Amino acid sequence: MNRRRWLSGALAAGMASLVSACGEASWRLSDQARRMGEGLTRRAQRLLIPADALAPTYSRAEISPDFRPNGSIAPAASDYRALNADGFAGYRLVIDGLVERPLSLSLAELRARPARTQITKHDCVEGWTSIGEWTGVRLATLLDEAGLKPEARYIVFHCFDALDQREDGERYYESIDLIDARHPQTILAYDMNGETLPVPHGAPLRLRVERQLGYKHAKYIRRIEAVESFAHLGRGKGGYWEDRGYEWYAGI
Ligand SMILES: Nc1nc2c(c(=O)[nH]1)N[C@H]1C(S)=C(S)[C@@H](COP(=O)(O)O)O[C@H]1N2
Ligand SMILES: [Mo]
């Protein structure tokens, strides 16, 4: 753990200046230097850390009484508001793209699958952390049901919210590789701290990908897509904030 933090910290400090907030990032280095730093960090971490190494977990007593909501906290999109008005009874999670058997699952169907609960620390790039308990279904379970095609390399999360709250605004999206997608702690959470996931934290379904920084944890998920490349999505960098300067690999 210490060695991992030291190594990635040293690499990141040497190659790139870290972003300061969940706002437009200001970079001092060229795009090329940034990509080199990111690639080094990712490869060093993948070499040092076994694919299934677990993020630290905490006790109930350590749960933050005031877990901070961040980014979108109440999506304005009309499709989201219509689902929310009905307690998400009409919600379906779509899993498609490079899969053998596309899925469309209600919340009851997601809850009927084996559940996993974990108490973990959320680490936002802005510099704050909060500890929370998350319950949900493992992403690996759903990917196995859908059957990934051999060409699939990344999993993309399409969300309901646009940060500018406009009906036609660019909606949040994120992507992870198959190592993180299959990690035992990578879950689609529908409960937080033992209760139904509240809207500010991403109702009805949000990602927990515990070895990555906060912005990778997509909230308000409407669709999960398996892709070979994310170059055709958004501005091509694999996520809403990545398109605005954040690193795609945000391992911690
Ligand atoms: N759909 C969506 N997911 C999102 C965001 C967002 O604005 N929209 N913000 C990200 C950021 S920067 C953080 S730190 C976490 C915040 O999660 P929380 O609101 O549960 O604290 O959600 C991440 N996932
Ligand atoms: Mo964040």
Tab-separated table of C-alpha atoms and ligand atoms in Angstrom:
chain	number	residue	atom	x	y	z
A	1	MET	CA	0.000	0.000	0.000
A	2	ASN	CA	2.683	2.493	1.023
A	3	ARG	CA	4.938	1.406	-1.786
A	4	ARG	CA	2.067	1.748	-4.240
A	5	ARG	CA	1.186	5.230	-2.998
A	6	TRP	CA	4.805	6.306	-2.998
A	7	LEU	CA	5.439	4.999	-6.489
A	8	SER	CA	2.355	6.418	-8.135
A	9	GLY	CA	2.852	9.679	-6.248
A	10	ALA	CA	6.453	9.954	-7.386
A	11	LEU	CA	5.518	9.187	-10.969
A	12	ALA	CA	2.608	11.590	-10.983
A	13	ALA	CA	4.669	14.367	-9.388
A	14	GLY	CA	7.439	13.867	-11.879
A	15	MET	CA	5.286	13.835	-14.959
A	16	ALA	CA	2.235	15.961	-14.424
A	17	SER	CA	0.725	18.515	-12.111
A	18	LEU	CA	-2.364	17.084	-10.486
A	19	VAL	CA	-5.733	18.671	-11.019
A	20	SER	CA	-7.047	20.751	-8.170
A	21	ALA	CA	-10.797	20.381	-8.242
A	22	CYS	CA	-13.760	18.787	-9.959
A	23	GLY	CA	-13.864	21.765	-12.283
A	24	GLU	CA	-12.114	22.541	-15.534
A	25	ALA	CA	-8.551	21.360	-14.980
A	26	SER	CA	-5.638	23.614	-15.741
A	27	TRP	CA	-2.655	21.762	-17.038
A	28	ARG	CA	0.872	23.031	-17.213
A	29	LEU	CA	2.293	20.161	-19.209
A	30	SER	CA	1.699	19.194	-22.776
A	31	ASP	CA	-0.902	16.580	-23.647
A	32	GLN	CA	1.884	14.227	-24.581
A	33	ALA	CA	3.676	14.475	-21.227
A	34	ARG	CA	0.380	13.972	-19.477
A	35	ARG	CA	-0.389	10.827	-21.462
A	36	MET	CA	3.093	9.477	-20.713
A	37	GLY	CA	2.633	10.076	-16.992
A	38	GLU	CA	-0.764	8.465	-17.005
A	39	GLY	CA	0.443	5.418	-18.903
A	40	LEU	CA	3.360	4.990	-16.492
A	41	THR	CA	1.134	5.267	-13.443
A	42	ARG	CA	-1.332	2.746	-14.809
A	43	ARG	CA	1.298	0.252	-15.890
A	44	ALA	CA	3.263	0.591	-12.630
A	45	GLN	CA	0.104	0.039	-10.599
A	46	ARG	CA	-1.003	-2.893	-12.727
A	47	LEU	CA	2.443	-4.478	-12.273
A	48	LEU	CA	2.645	-3.885	-8.522
A	49	ILE	CA	-0.908	-4.627	-7.509
A	50	PRO	CA	-2.568	-7.993	-8.119
A	51	ALA	CA	-5.718	-7.666	-10.263
A	52	ASP	CA	-7.946	-8.620	-7.349
A	53	ALA	CA	-6.180	-6.736	-4.506
A	54	LEU	CA	-8.874	-5.217	-2.334
A	55	ALA	CA	-9.254	-1.587	-1.355
A	56	PRO	CA	-9.258	-1.086	2.446
A	57	THR	CA	-12.579	-1.563	4.211
A	58	TYR	CA	-13.822	0.039	7.416
A	59	SER	CA	-16.095	-0.654	10.358
A	60	ARG	CA	-19.668	0.580	10.782
A	61	ALA	CA	-18.423	2.977	13.476
A	62	GLU	CA	-16.200	4.696	10.916
A	63	ILE	CA	-19.018	5.565	8.485
A	64	SER	CA	-19.107	9.331	7.848
A	65	PRO	CA	-22.275	10.833	9.350
A	66	ASP	CA	-22.313	13.443	6.569
A	67	PHE	CA	-21.024	11.784	3.387
A	68	ARG	CA	-20.667	14.642	0.984
A	69	PRO	CA	-22.665	14.571	-2.268
A	70	ASN	CA	-20.704	16.008	-5.188
A	71	GLY	CA	-21.132	16.895	-8.845
A	72	SER	CA	-24.725	16.392	-9.954
A	73	ILE	CA	-27.054	16.053	-6.986
A	74	ALA	CA	-30.487	16.335	-8.638
A	75	PRO	CA	-30.544	15.584	-12.386
A	76	ALA	CA	-32.964	17.841	-14.279
A	77	ALA	CA	-33.369	15.634	-17.375
A	78	SER	CA	-37.049	14.916	-18.030
A	79	ASP	CA	-36.550	11.155	-18.458
A	80	TYR	CA	-34.849	11.034	-15.057
A	81	ARG	CA	-37.480	13.175	-13.360
A	82	ALA	CA	-40.283	11.002	-14.759
A	83	LEU	CA	-38.664	7.836	-13.388
A	84	ASN	CA	-37.921	9.486	-10.031
A	85	ALA	CA	-41.522	10.711	-9.706
A	86	ASP	CA	-42.610	7.081	-9.841
A	87	GLY	CA	-40.047	5.788	-7.319
A	88	PHE	CA	-38.037	4.339	-10.242
A	89	ALA	CA	-40.663	1.620	-10.790
A	90	GLY	CA	-40.199	2.011	-14.537
A	91	TYR	CA	-36.396	2.050	-14.383
A	92	ARG	CA	-34.511	-0.476	-16.473
A	93	LEU	CA	-30.757	-0.887	-16.535
A	94	VAL	CA	-29.734	-1.650	-20.107
A	95	ILE	CA	-26.537	-3.619	-20.734
A	96	ASP	CA	-25.612	-3.772	-24.390
A	97	GLY	CA	-22.838	-3.119	-26.882
A	98	LEU	CA	-20.328	-5.949	-27.394
A	99	VAL	CA	-22.313	-8.585	-25.489
A	100	GLU	CA	-23.869	-11.870	-26.601
A	101	ARG	CA	-27.133	-11.338	-24.687
A	102	PRO	CA	-28.202	-7.704	-24.108
A	103	LEU	CA	-29.971	-7.246	-20.753
A	104	SER	CA	-32.701	-4.931	-19.519
A	105	LEU	CA	-33.175	-5.259	-15.750
A	106	SER	CA	-35.563	-3.670	-13.259
A	107	LEU	CA	-34.393	-2.719	-9.774
A	108	ALA	CA	-36.276	-5.726	-8.368
A	109	GLU	CA	-34.394	-7.973	-10.774
A	110	LEU	CA	-31.081	-6.389	-9.738
A	111	ARG	CA	-31.956	-6.848	-6.058
A	112	ALA	CA	-32.830	-10.503	-6.688
A	113	ARG	CA	-29.230	-11.222	-7.636
A	114	PRO	CA	-26.479	-11.993	-5.097
A	115	ALA	CA	-25.682	-8.805	-3.162
A	116	ARG	CA	-22.391	-7.515	-1.862
A	117	THR	CA	-21.932	-4.965	0.943
A	118	GLN	CA	-18.712	-3.048	1.587
A	119	ILE	CA	-17.671	-0.091	3.743
A	120	THR	CA	-15.079	1.926	1.860
A	121	LYS	CA	-13.491	5.348	1.651
A	122	HIS	CA	-14.463	7.624	-1.220
A	123	ASP	CA	-11.591	9.799	-2.401
A	124	CYS	CA	-12.470	12.860	-4.495
A	125	VAL	CA	-9.809	14.566	-6.587
A	126	GLU	CA	-10.816	17.821	-4.853
A	127	GLY	CA	-9.147	16.496	-1.711
A	128	TRP	CA	-11.979	15.340	0.555
A	129	THR	CA	-12.844	11.806	1.602
A	130	SER	CA	-15.919	10.182	3.141
A	131	ILE	CA	-16.581	6.637	4.335
A	132	GLY	CA	-19.806	4.908	3.376
A	133	GLU	CA	-21.446	1.503	3.222
A	134	TRP	CA	-22.540	0.339	-0.216
A	135	THR	CA	-24.716	-2.593	-1.213
A	136	GLY	CA	-25.274	-3.750	-4.751
A	137	VAL	CA	-24.675	-6.365	-7.390
A	138	ARG	CA	-21.220	-7.128	-8.696
A	139	LEU	CA	-20.661	-5.767	-12.182
A	140	ALA	CA	-18.868	-9.053	-13.015
A	141	THR	CA	-22.084	-10.986	-12.306
A	142	LEU	CA	-24.012	-8.946	-14.875
A	143	LEU	CA	-21.214	-9.034	-17.438
A	144	ASP	CA	-21.107	-12.822	-17.150
A	145	GLU	CA	-24.869	-12.990	-17.682
A	146	ALA	CA	-24.654	-10.770	-20.742
A	147	GLY	CA	-21.563	-12.576	-22.044
A	148	LEU	CA	-18.825	-10.213	-23.206
A	149	LYS	CA	-17.718	-10.644	-26.803
A	150	PRO	CA	-13.955	-11.160	-27.238
A	151	GLU	CA	-13.539	-7.674	-28.769
A	152	ALA	CA	-14.864	-5.953	-25.619
A	153	ARG	CA	-12.118	-4.004	-23.834
A	154	TYR	CA	-13.888	-1.314	-21.819
A	155	ILE	CA	-17.151	-0.896	-19.963
A	156	VAL	CA	-18.887	2.452	-20.435
A	157	PHE	CA	-21.455	3.902	-18.011
A	158	HIS	CA	-24.009	6.272	-19.550
A	159	CYS	CA	-25.703	8.513	-16.975
A	160	PHE	CA	-28.912	10.545	-16.852
A	161	ASP	CA	-27.405	13.851	-15.739
A	162	ALA	CA	-25.960	16.762	-17.666
A	163	LEU	CA	-23.868	18.994	-15.404
A	164	ASP	CA	-25.356	22.135	-16.984
A	165	GLN	CA	-28.842	20.736	-16.210
A	166	ARG	CA	-29.948	21.402	-19.807
A	167	GLU	CA	-32.238	18.917	-21.543
A	168	ASP	CA	-29.797	18.701	-24.452
A	169	GLY	CA	-26.641	19.080	-22.328
A	170	GLU	CA	-23.742	16.610	-22.532
A	171	ARG	CA	-24.558	13.809	-20.146
A	172	TYR	CA	-22.065	12.394	-17.667
A	173	TYR	CA	-20.353	9.206	-18.716
A	174	GLU	CA	-17.398	7.147	-17.538
A	175	SER	CA	-15.434	4.064	-18.561
A	176	ILE	CA	-13.238	1.439	-16.897
A	177	ASP	CA	-11.179	-1.479	-18.165
A	178	LEU	CA	-12.072	-5.141	-17.675
A	179	ILE	CA	-9.656	-5.552	-14.749
A	180	ASP	CA	-11.585	-2.979	-12.736
A	181	ALA	CA	-14.915	-4.176	-14.155
A	182	ARG	CA	-14.309	-7.714	-12.872
A	183	HIS	CA	-12.772	-6.644	-9.542
A	184	PRO	CA	-14.694	-8.151	-6.604
A	185	GLN	CA	-15.408	-4.722	-5.060
A	186	THR	CA	-16.740	-3.209	-8.285
A	187	ILE	CA	-20.478	-3.066	-7.718
A	188	LEU	CA	-23.583	-1.322	-8.969
A	189	ALA	CA	-24.924	0.039	-5.695
A	190	TYR	CA	-28.637	0.499	-4.988
A	191	ASP	CA	-28.283	0.971	-1.191
A	192	MET	CA	-26.124	3.337	0.829
A	193	ASN	CA	-25.615	2.990	4.602
A	194	GLY	CA	-28.376	0.378	4.728
A	195	GLU	CA	-31.005	2.487	2.983
A	196	THR	CA	-32.182	2.987	-0.588
A	197	LEU	CA	-29.567	5.025	-2.454
A	198	PRO	CA	-30.644	8.685	-2.140
A	199	VAL	CA	-30.932	10.937	-5.202
A	200	PRO	CA	-27.927	13.171	-4.310
A	201	HIS	CA	-25.718	10.066	-4.270
A	202	GLY	CA	-26.899	8.671	-7.606
A	203	ALA	CA	-30.303	6.956	-7.303
A	204	PRO	CA	-31.367	4.493	-8.407
A	205	LEU	CA	-28.006	2.937	-9.331
A	206	ARG	CA	-24.391	4.078	-9.136
A	207	LEU	CA	-21.000	2.545	-9.662
A	208	ARG	CA	-18.515	1.811	-6.890
A	209	VAL	CA	-15.067	1.134	-8.312
A	210	GLU	CA	-13.106	1.272	-5.101
A	211	ARG	CA	-9.537	1.519	-6.380
A	212	GLN	CA	-10.255	4.657	-8.396
A	213	LEU	CA	-10.859	8.339	-7.587
A	214	GLY	CA	-14.374	9.683	-7.082
A	215	TYR	CA	-15.113	10.915	-10.589
A	216	LYS	CA	-14.889	7.348	-11.950
A	217	HIS	CA	-17.839	6.320	-9.713
A	218	ALA	CA	-20.657	7.073	-12.177
A	219	LYS	CA	-23.957	7.995	-10.515
A	220	TYR	CA	-27.451	7.910	-12.132
A	221	ILE	CA	-26.535	5.035	-14.461
A	222	ARG	CA	-29.022	4.440	-17.268
A	223	ARG	CA	-27.043	2.193	-19.600
A	224	ILE	CA	-23.894	0.082	-19.523
A	225	GLU	CA	-22.166	-0.503	-22.837
A	226	ALA	CA	-19.282	-2.858	-23.642
A	227	VAL	CA	-16.966	-1.315	-26.245
A	228	GLU	CA	-13.695	-1.980	-27.985
A	229	SER	CA	-12.741	1.700	-27.902
A	230	PHE	CA	-14.277	4.852	-26.428
A	231	ALA	CA	-12.873	7.145	-29.120
A	232	HIS	CA	-16.361	7.677	-30.608
A	233	LEU	CA	-17.969	8.747	-27.304
A	234	GLY	CA	-18.155	12.364	-26.123
A	235	ARG	CA	-14.856	14.050	-26.949
A	236	GLY	CA	-13.111	10.687	-27.064
A	237	LYS	CA	-11.233	10.568	-23.725
A	238	GLY	CA	-13.436	8.008	-21.973
A	239	GLY	CA	-15.359	10.196	-19.544
A	240	TYR	CA	-17.028	13.540	-18.935
A	241	TRP	CA	-14.148	14.877	-16.826
A	242	GLU	CA	-11.512	13.075	-18.883
A	243	ASP	CA	-12.835	15.037	-21.864
A	244	ARG	CA	-12.066	18.155	-19.795
A	245	GLY	CA	-8.496	17.265	-18.749
A	246	TYR	CA	-8.725	14.612	-16.037
A	247	GLU	CA	-6.760	11.397	-16.393
A	248	TRP	CA	-8.622	8.329	-17.593
A	249	TYR	CA	-6.760	6.089	-15.154
A	250	ALA	CA	-7.442	7.423	-11.669
A	251	GLY	CA	-6.021	4.580	-9.559
A	252	ILE	CA	-5.443	5.222	-5.859
B	1	LIG	N1	-23.432	10.884	-13.097
B	1	LIG	C1	-22.512	11.491	-12.329
B	1	LIG	N2	-21.654	10.730	-11.658
B	1	LIG	C2	-20.717	11.308	-10.867
B	1	LIG	C3	-20.588	12.723	-10.767
B	1	LIG	C4	-21.520	13.500	-11.498
B	1	LIG	O1	-21.508	14.744	-11.465
B	1	LIG	N3	-22.472	12.851	-12.270
B	1	LIG	N4	-19.597	13.278	-9.989
B	1	LIG	C5	-18.446	12.426	-9.661
B	1	LIG	C6	-17.584	12.949	-8.602
B	1	LIG	S1	-16.459	14.138	-9.029
B	1	LIG	C7	-17.593	12.420	-7.349
B	1	LIG	S2	-16.478	12.899	-6.150
B	1	LIG	C8	-18.615	11.434	-6.952
B	1	LIG	C9	-19.429	11.968	-5.808
B	1	LIG	O2	-20.272	10.962	-5.311
B	1	LIG	P1	-21.225	11.329	-4.123
B	1	LIG	O3	-22.166	12.396	-4.599
B	1	LIG	O4	-21.911	10.087	-3.699
B	1	LIG	O5	-20.326	11.894	-3.031
B	1	LIG	O6	-19.507	11.097	-7.999
B	1	LIG	C10	-18.905	11.028	-9.264
B	1	LIG	N5	-19.880	10.503	-10.187
B	2	MO	MO	-14.903	14.129	-7.308
